[in-house]
PDB file of C-alpha atoms and ligand atoms in Angstrom:
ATOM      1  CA  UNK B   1     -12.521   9.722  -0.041  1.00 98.00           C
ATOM      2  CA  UNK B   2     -10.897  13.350   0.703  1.00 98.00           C
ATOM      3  CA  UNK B   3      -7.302  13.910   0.985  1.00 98.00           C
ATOM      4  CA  UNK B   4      -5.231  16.450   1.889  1.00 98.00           C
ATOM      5  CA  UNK B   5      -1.589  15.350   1.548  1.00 98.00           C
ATOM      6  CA  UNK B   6       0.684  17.990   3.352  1.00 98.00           C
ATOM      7  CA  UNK B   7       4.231  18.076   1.409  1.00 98.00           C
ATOM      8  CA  UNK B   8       6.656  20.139   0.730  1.00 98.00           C
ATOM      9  CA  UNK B   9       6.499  19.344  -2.821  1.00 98.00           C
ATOM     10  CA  UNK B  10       2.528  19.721  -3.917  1.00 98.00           C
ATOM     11  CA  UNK B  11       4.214  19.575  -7.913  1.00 98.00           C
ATOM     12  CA  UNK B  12       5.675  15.807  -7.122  1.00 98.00           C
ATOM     13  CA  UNK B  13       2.348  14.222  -6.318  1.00 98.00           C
ATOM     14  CA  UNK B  14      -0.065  16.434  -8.827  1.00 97.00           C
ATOM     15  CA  UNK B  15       2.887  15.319 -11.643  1.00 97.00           C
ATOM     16  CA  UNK B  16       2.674  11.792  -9.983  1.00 98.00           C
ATOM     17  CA  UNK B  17      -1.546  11.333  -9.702  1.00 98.00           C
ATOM     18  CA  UNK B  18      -2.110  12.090 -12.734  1.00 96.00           C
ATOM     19  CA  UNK B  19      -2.112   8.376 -14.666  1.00 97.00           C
ATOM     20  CA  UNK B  20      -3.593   4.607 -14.690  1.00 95.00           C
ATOM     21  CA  UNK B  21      -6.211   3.829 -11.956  1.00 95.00           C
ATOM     22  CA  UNK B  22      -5.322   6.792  -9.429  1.00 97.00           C
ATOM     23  CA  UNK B  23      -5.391   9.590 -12.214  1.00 97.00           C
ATOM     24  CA  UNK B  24      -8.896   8.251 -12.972  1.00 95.00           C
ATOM     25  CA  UNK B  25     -10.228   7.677  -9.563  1.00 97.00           C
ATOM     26  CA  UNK B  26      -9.284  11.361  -9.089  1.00 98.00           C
ATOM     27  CA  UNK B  27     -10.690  12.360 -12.293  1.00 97.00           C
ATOM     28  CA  UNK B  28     -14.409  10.159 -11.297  1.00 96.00           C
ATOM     29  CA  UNK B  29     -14.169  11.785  -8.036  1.00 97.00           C
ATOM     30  CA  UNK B  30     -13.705   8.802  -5.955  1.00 97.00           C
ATOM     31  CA  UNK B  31     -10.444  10.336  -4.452  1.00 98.00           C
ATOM     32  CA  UNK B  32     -10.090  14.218  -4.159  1.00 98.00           C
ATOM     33  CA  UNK B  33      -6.812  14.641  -3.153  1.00 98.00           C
ATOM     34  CA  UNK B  34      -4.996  18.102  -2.090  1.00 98.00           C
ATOM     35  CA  UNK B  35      -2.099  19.195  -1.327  1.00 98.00           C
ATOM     36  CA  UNK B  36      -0.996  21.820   1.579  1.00 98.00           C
ATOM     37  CA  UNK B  37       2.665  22.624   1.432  1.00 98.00           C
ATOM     38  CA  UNK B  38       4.017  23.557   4.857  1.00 98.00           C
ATOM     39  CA  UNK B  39       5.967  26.576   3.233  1.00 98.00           C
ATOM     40  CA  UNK B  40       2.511  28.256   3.073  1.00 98.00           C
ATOM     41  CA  UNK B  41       2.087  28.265   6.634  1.00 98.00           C
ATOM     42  CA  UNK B  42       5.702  29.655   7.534  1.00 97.00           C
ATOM     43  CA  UNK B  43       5.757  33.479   8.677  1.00 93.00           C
ATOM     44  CA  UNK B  44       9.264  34.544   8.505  1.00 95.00           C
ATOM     45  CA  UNK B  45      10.314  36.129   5.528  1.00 96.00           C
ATOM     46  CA  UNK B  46      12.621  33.043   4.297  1.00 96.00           C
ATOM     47  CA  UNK B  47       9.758  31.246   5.059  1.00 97.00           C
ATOM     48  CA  UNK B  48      11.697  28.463   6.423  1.00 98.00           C
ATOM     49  CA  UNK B  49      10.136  25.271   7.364  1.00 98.00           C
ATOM     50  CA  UNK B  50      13.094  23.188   8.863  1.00 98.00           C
ATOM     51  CA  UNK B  51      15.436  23.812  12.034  1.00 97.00           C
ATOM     52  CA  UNK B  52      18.642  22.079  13.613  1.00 98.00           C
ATOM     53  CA  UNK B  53      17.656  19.156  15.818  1.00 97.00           C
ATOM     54  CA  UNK B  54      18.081  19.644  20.084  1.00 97.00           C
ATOM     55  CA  UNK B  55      20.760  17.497  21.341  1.00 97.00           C
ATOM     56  CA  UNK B  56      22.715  18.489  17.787  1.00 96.00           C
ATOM     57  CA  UNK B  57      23.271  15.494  15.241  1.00 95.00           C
ATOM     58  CA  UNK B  58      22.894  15.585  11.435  1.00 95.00           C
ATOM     59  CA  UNK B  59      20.335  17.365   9.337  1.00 97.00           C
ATOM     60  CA  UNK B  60      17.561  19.032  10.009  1.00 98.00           C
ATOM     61  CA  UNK B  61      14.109  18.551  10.883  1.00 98.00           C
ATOM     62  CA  UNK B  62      10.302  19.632   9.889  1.00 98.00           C
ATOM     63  CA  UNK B  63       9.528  23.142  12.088  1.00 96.00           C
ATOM     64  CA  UNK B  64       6.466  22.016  14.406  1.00 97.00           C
ATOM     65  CA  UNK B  65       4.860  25.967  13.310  1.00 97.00           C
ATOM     66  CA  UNK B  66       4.464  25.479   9.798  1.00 98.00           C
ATOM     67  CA  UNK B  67       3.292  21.561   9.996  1.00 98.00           C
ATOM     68  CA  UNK B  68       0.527  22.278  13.141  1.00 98.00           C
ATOM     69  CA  UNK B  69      -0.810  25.131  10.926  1.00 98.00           C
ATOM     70  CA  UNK B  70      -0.682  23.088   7.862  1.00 98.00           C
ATOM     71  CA  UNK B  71      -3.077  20.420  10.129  1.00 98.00           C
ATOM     72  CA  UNK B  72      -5.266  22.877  11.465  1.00 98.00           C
ATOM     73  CA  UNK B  73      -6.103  24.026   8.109  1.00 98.00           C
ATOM     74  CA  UNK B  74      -6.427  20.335   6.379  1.00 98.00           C
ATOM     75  CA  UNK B  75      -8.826  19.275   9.399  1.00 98.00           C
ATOM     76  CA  UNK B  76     -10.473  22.691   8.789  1.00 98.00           C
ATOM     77  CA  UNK B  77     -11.368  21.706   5.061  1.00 98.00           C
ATOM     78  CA  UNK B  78     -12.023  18.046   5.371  1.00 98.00           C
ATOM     79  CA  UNK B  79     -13.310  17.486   9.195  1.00 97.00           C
ATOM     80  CA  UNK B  80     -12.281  17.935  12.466  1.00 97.00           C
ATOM     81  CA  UNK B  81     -12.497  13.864  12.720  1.00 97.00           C
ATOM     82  CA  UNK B  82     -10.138  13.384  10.121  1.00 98.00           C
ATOM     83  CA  UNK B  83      -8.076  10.281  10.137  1.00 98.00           C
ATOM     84  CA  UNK B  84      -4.201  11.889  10.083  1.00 98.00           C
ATOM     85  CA  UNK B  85      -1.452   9.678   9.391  1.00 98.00           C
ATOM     86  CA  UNK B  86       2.023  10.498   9.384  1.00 98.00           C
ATOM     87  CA  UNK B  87       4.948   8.254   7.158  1.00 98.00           C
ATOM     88  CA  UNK B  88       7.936   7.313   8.653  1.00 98.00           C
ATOM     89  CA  UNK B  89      10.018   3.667   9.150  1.00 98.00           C
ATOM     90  CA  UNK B  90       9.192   4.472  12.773  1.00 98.00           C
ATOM     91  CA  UNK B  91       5.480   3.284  11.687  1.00 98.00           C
ATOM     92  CA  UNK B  92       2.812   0.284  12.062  1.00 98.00           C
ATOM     93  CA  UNK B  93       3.939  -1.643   8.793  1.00 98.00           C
ATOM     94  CA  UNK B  94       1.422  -1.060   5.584  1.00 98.00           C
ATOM     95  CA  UNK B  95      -0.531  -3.938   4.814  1.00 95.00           C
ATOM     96  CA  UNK B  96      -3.401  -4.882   2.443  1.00 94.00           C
ATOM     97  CA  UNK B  97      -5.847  -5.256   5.752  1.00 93.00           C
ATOM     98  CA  UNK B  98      -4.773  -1.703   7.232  1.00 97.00           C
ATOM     99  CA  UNK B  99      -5.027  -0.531   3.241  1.00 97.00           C
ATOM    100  CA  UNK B 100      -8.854  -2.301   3.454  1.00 95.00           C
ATOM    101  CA  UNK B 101      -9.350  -1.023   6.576  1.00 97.00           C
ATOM    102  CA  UNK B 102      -8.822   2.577   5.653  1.00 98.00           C
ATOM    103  CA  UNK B 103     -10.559   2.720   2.030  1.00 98.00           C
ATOM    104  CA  UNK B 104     -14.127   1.050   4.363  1.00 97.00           C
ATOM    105  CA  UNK B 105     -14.215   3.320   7.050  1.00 98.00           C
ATOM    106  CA  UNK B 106     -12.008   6.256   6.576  1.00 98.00           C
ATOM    107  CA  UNK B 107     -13.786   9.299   4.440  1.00 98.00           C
ATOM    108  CA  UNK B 108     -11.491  12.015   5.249  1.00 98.00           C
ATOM    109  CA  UNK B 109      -7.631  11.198   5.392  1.00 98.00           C
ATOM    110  CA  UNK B 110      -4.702  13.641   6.220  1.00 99.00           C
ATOM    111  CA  UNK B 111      -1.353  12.365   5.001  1.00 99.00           C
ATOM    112  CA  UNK B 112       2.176  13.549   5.895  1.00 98.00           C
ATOM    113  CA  UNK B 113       5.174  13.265   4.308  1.00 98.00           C
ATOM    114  CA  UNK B 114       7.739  14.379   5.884  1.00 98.00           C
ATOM    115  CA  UNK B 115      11.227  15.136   4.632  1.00 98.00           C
ATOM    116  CA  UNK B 116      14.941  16.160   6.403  1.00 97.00           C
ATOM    117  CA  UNK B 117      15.667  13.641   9.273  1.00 97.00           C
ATOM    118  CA  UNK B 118      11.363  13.972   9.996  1.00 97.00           C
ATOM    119  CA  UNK B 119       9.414  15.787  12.417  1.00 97.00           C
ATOM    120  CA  UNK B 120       9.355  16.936  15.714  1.00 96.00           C
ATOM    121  CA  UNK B 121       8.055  14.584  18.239  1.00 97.00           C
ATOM    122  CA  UNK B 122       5.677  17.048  20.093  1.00 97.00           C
ATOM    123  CA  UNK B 123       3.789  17.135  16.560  1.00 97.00           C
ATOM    124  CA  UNK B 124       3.430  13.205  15.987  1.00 98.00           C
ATOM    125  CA  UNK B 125       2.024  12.852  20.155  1.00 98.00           C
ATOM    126  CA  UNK B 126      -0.385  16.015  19.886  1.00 98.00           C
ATOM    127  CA  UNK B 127      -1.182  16.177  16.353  1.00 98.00           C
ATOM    128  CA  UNK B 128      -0.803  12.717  14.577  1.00 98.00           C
ATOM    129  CA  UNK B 129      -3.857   9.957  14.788  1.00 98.00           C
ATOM    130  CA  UNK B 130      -1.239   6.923  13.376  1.00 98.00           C
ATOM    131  CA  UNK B 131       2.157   6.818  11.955  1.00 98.00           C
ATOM    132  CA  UNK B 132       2.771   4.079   9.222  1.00 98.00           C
ATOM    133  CA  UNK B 133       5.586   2.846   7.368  1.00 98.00           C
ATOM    134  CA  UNK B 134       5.528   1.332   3.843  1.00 98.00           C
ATOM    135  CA  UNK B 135       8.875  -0.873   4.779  1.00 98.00           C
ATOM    136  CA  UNK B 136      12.196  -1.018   6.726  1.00 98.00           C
ATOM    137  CA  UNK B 137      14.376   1.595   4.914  1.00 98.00           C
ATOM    138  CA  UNK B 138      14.641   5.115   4.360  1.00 98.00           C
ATOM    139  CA  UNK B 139      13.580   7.354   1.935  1.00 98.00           C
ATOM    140  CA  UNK B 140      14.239  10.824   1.286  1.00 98.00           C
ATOM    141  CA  UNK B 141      10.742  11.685   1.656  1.00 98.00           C
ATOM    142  CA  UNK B 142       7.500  10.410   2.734  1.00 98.00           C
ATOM    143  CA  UNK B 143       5.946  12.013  -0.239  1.00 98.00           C
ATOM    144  CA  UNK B 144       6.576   8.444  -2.468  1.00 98.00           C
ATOM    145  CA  UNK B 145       5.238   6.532   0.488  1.00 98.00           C
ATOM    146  CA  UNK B 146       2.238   8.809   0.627  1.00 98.00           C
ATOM    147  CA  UNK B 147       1.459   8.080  -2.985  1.00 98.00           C
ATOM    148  CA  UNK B 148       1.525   4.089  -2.183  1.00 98.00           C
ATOM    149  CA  UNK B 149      -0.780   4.671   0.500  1.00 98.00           C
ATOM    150  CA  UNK B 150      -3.570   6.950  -1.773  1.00 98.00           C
ATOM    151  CA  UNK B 151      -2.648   4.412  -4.756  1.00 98.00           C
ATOM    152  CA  UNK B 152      -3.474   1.174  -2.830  1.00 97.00           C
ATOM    153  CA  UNK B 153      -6.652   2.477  -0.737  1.00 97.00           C
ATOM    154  CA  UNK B 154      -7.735   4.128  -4.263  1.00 97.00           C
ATOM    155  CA  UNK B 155      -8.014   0.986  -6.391  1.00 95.00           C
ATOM    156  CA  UNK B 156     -10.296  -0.405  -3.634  1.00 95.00           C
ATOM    157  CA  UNK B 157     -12.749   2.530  -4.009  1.00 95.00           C
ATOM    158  CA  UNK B 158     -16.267   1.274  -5.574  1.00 94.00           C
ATOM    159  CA  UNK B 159     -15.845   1.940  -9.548  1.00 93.00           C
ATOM    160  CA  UNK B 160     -12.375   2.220  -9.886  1.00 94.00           C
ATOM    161  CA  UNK B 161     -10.996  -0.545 -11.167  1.00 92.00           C
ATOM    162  CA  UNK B 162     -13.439  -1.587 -14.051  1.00 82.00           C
ATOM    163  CA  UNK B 163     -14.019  -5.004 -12.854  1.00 71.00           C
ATOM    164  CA  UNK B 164     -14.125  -5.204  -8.601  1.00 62.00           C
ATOM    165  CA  UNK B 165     -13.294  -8.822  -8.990  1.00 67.00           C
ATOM    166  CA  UNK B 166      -9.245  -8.190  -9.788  1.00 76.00           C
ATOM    167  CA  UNK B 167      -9.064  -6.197  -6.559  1.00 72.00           C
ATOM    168  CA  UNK B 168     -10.740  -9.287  -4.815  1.00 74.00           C
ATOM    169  CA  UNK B 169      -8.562 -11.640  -6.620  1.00 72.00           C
ATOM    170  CA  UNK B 170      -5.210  -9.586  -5.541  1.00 72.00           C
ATOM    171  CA  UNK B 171      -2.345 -10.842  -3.695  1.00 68.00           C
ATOM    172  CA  UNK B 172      -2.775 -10.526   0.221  1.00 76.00           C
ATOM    173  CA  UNK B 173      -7.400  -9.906  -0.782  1.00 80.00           C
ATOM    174  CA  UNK B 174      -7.059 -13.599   1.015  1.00 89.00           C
ATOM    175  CA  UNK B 175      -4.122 -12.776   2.709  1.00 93.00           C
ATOM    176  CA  UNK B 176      -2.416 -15.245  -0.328  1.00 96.00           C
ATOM    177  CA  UNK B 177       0.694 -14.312  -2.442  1.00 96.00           C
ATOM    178  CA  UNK B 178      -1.073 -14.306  -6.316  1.00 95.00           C
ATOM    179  CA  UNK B 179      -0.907 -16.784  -8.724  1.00 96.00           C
ATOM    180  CA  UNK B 180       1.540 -17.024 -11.965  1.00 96.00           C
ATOM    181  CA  UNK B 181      -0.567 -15.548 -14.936  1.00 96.00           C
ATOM    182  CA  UNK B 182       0.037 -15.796 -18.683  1.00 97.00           C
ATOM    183  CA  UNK B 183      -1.069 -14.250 -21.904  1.00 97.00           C
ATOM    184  CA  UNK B 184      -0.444 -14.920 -25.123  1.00 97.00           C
ATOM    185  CA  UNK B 185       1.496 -15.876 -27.337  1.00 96.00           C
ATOM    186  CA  UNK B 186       0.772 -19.936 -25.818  1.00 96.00           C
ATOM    187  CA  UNK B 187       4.808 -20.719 -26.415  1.00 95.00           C
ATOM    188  CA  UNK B 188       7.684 -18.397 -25.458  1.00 95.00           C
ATOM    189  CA  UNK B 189      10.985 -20.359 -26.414  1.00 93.00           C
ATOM    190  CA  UNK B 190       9.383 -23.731 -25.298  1.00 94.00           C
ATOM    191  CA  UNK B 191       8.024 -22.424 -22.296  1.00 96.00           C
ATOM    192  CA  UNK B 192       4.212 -23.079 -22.668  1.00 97.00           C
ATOM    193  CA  UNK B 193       1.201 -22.123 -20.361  1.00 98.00           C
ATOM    194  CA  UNK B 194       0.012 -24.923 -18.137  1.00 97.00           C
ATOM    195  CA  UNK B 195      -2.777 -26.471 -19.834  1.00 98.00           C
ATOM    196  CA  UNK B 196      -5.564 -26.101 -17.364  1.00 98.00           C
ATOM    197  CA  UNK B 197      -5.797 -22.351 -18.159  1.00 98.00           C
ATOM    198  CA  UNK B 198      -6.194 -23.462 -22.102  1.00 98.00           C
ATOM    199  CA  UNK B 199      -8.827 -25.899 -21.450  1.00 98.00           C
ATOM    200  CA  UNK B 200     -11.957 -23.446 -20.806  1.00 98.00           C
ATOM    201  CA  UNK B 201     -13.006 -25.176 -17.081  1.00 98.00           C
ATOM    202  CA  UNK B 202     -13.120 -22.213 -15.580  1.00 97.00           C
ATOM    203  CA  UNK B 203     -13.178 -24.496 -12.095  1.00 98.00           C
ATOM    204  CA  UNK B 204     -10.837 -26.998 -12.709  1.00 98.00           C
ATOM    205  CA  UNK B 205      -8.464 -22.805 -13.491  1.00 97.00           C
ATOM    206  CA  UNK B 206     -10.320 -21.387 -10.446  1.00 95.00           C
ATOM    207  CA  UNK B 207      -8.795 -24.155  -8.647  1.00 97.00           C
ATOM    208  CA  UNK B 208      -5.616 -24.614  -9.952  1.00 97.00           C
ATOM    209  CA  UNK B 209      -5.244 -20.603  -9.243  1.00 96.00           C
ATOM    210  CA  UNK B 210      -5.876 -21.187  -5.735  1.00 96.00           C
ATOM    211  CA  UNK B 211      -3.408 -24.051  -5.258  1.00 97.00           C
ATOM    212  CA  UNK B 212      -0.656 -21.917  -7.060  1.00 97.00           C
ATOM    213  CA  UNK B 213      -1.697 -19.048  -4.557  1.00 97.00           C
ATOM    214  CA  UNK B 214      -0.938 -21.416  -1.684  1.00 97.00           C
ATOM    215  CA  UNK B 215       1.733 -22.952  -2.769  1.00 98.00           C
ATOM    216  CA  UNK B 216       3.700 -19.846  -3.490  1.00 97.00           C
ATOM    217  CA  UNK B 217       2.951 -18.403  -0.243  1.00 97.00           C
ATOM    218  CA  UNK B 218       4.046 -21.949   1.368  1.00 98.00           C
ATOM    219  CA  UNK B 219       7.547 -21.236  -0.644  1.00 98.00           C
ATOM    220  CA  UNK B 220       7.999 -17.159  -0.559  1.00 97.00           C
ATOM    221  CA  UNK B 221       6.003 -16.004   2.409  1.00 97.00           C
ATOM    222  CA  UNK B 222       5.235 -18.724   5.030  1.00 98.00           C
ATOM    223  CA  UNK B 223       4.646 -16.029   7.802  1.00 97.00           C
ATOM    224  CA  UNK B 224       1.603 -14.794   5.640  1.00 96.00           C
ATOM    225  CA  UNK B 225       0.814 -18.122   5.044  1.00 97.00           C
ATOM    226  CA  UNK B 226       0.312 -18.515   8.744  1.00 97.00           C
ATOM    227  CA  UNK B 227      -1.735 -16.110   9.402  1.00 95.00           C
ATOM    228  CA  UNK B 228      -4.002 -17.024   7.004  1.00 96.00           C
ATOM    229  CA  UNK B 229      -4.146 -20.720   8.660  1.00 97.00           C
ATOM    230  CA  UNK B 230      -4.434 -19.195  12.038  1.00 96.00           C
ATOM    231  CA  UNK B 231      -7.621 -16.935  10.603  1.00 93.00           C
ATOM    232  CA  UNK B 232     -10.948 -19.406  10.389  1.00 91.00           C
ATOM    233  CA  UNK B 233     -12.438 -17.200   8.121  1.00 89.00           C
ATOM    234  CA  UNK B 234      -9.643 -17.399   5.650  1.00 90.00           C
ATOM    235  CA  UNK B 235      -8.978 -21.297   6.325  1.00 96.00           C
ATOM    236  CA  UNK B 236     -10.894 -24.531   4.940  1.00 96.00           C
ATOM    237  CA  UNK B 237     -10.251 -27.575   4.043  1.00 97.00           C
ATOM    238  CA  UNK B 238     -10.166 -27.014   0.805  1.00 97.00           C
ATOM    239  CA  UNK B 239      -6.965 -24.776   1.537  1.00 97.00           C
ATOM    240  CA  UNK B 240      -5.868 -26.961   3.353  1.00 98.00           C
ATOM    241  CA  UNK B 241      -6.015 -30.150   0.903  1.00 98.00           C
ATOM    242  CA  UNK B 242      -4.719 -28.007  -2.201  1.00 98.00           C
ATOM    243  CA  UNK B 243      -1.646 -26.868  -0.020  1.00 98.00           C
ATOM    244  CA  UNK B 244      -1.011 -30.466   0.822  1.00 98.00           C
ATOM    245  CA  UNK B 245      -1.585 -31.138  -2.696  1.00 98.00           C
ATOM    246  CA  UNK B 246       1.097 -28.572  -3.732  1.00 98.00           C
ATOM    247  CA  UNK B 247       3.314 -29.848  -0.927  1.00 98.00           C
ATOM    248  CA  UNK B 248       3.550 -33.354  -1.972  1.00 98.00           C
ATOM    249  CA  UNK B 249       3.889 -32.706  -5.914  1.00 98.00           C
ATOM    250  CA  UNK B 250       6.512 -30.234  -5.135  1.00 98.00           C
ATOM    251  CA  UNK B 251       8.328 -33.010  -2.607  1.00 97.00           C
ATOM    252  CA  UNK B 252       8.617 -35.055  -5.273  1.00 97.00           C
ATOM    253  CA  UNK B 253       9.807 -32.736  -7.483  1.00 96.00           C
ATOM    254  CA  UNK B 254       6.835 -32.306  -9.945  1.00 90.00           C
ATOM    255  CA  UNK B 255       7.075 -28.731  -9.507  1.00 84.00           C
ATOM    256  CA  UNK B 256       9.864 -26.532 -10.999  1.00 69.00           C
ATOM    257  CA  UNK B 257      11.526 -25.247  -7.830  1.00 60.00           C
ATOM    258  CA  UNK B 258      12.391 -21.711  -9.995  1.00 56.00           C
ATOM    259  CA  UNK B 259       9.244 -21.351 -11.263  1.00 51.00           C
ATOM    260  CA  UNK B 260       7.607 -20.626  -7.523  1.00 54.00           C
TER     261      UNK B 260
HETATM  262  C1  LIG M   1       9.195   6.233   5.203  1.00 86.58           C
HETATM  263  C2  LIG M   1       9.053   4.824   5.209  1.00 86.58           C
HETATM  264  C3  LIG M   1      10.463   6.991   5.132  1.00 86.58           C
HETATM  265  C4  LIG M   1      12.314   9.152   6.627  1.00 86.58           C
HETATM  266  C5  LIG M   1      12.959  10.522   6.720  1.00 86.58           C
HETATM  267  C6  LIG M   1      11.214  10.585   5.043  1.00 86.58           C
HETATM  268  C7  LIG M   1      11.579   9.167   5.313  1.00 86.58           C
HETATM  269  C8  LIG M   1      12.284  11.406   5.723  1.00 86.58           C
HETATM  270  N1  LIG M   1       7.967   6.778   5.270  1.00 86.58           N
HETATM  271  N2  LIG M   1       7.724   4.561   5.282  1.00 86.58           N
HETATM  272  N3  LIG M   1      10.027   3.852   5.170  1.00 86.58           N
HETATM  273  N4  LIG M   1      10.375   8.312   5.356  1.00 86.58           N
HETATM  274  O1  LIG M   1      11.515   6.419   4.908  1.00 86.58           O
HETATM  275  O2  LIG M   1       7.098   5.744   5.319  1.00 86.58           O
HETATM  276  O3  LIG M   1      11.682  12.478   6.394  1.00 86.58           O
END
């Protein structure tokens, strides 16, 4: 996947892409990222790239000259069909399925982050494809929720994480919340790892995983939990019998209410 993220600080996000699973889907050449910094496109001498808002109010905003000409240029080196996506809390919500979405059908990927109070409207209606937002509060720049976005579509790439089954086995793959995991040592101040995951039946785990997944969901998240019911290809009854399962254990108080 190509991307040109267009920022006004290119030094954040090379500092910031340079470690774990993105730094080495970069370095494989699964992601090519680049940055365009608005700045460069400016043609006044300060080479200013924000202006005072119409209608007054505070702070400034993103100069449409600068950010159309930074656009041009990023469709000009990846492809005129370029997806380009612009962050802001006035966006669709980031999910996993938009995040699966974009890393199976999106090859070239414009991302911009603004900063000041954003951009000018005229830009997002001519020039913008989507605008997303990674949740309901406000950053000083879009540049951090950029990063989520190239972090989360990169790990789905083919060959970046070094075994594809963790990314299927996620939180939110299924539309689930994850399960609890352990690792050693087996006893931590008398808290001990449920037995099934010491006993080697890698069924009797795969399935005690699953009801965990379900069962938190049913606790933390039961708007994601129905959605998942109300999707036949991510309900069965064997969902539906382990959530029950979970339901009536934890009803009669079998199940640590803090621990989920
Ligand atoms: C944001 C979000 C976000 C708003 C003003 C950047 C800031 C500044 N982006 N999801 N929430 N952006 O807060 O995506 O320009």
């Amino acid at each position: 996947m190509n991307i040109v993220l267009i920022t006004l600080f290119p030094e954040l996000i090379q500092q910031a892409t340079g470690f774990g699973v993105l730094g080495r889907a970069i370095k494989q050449g699964q992601i090519k990222l680049h940055c365009f910094n608005p700045r460069d496109y400016a043609e006044d001498k300060h080479r200013t790239v924000d202006d005072r808002p119409y209608g007054g109010g505070p702070g400034m905003l993103m100069k449409v000259e600068p950010l159309a000409k930074s656009i041009a240029n990023a469709k000009e080196v990846l492809s005129s069909t370029a997806k380009v996506v612009y962050l802001s809390p006035q966006g669709m919500p980031l999910n996993q399925q938009r995040v699966i979405n974009t890393a199976a059908t999106v090859a070239d990927l414009v991302l911009i982050a603004g900063r000041y109070e954003g951009i000018d409207e005229r830009i997002i209606a001519s020039l913008i494809d989507e605008e997303w937002s990674i949740g309901d509060y406000v950053l000083s720049g879009g540049e951090f929720a950029a990063l989520v976005v190239v972090d989360a579509v990169a790990r789905l790439l083919p060959g970046v994480l070094g075994d594809d089954e963790s990314a299927i086995q996620d939180s939110f793959m299924q539309g689930l919340l994850d399960c609890p995991h352990y690792t050693r040592p087996e006893n931590i101040t008398g808290l001990a790892v449920p037995d099934v995951l010491l006993s080697g039946d890698h069924k009797a785990i795969k399935r005690w995983r699953l009801k965990q997944s379900l069962g938190r969901t049913w606790l933390r998240r039961p708007d994601l939990l129905d959605t998942v019911k109300n999707k036949p290809s991510q309900w069965d009854a064997e969902k539906a019998d382990l959530l029950a399962e979970f339901q009536a254990e934890y009803e009669a108080g079998k199940i640590n209410k803090s621990s989920n």
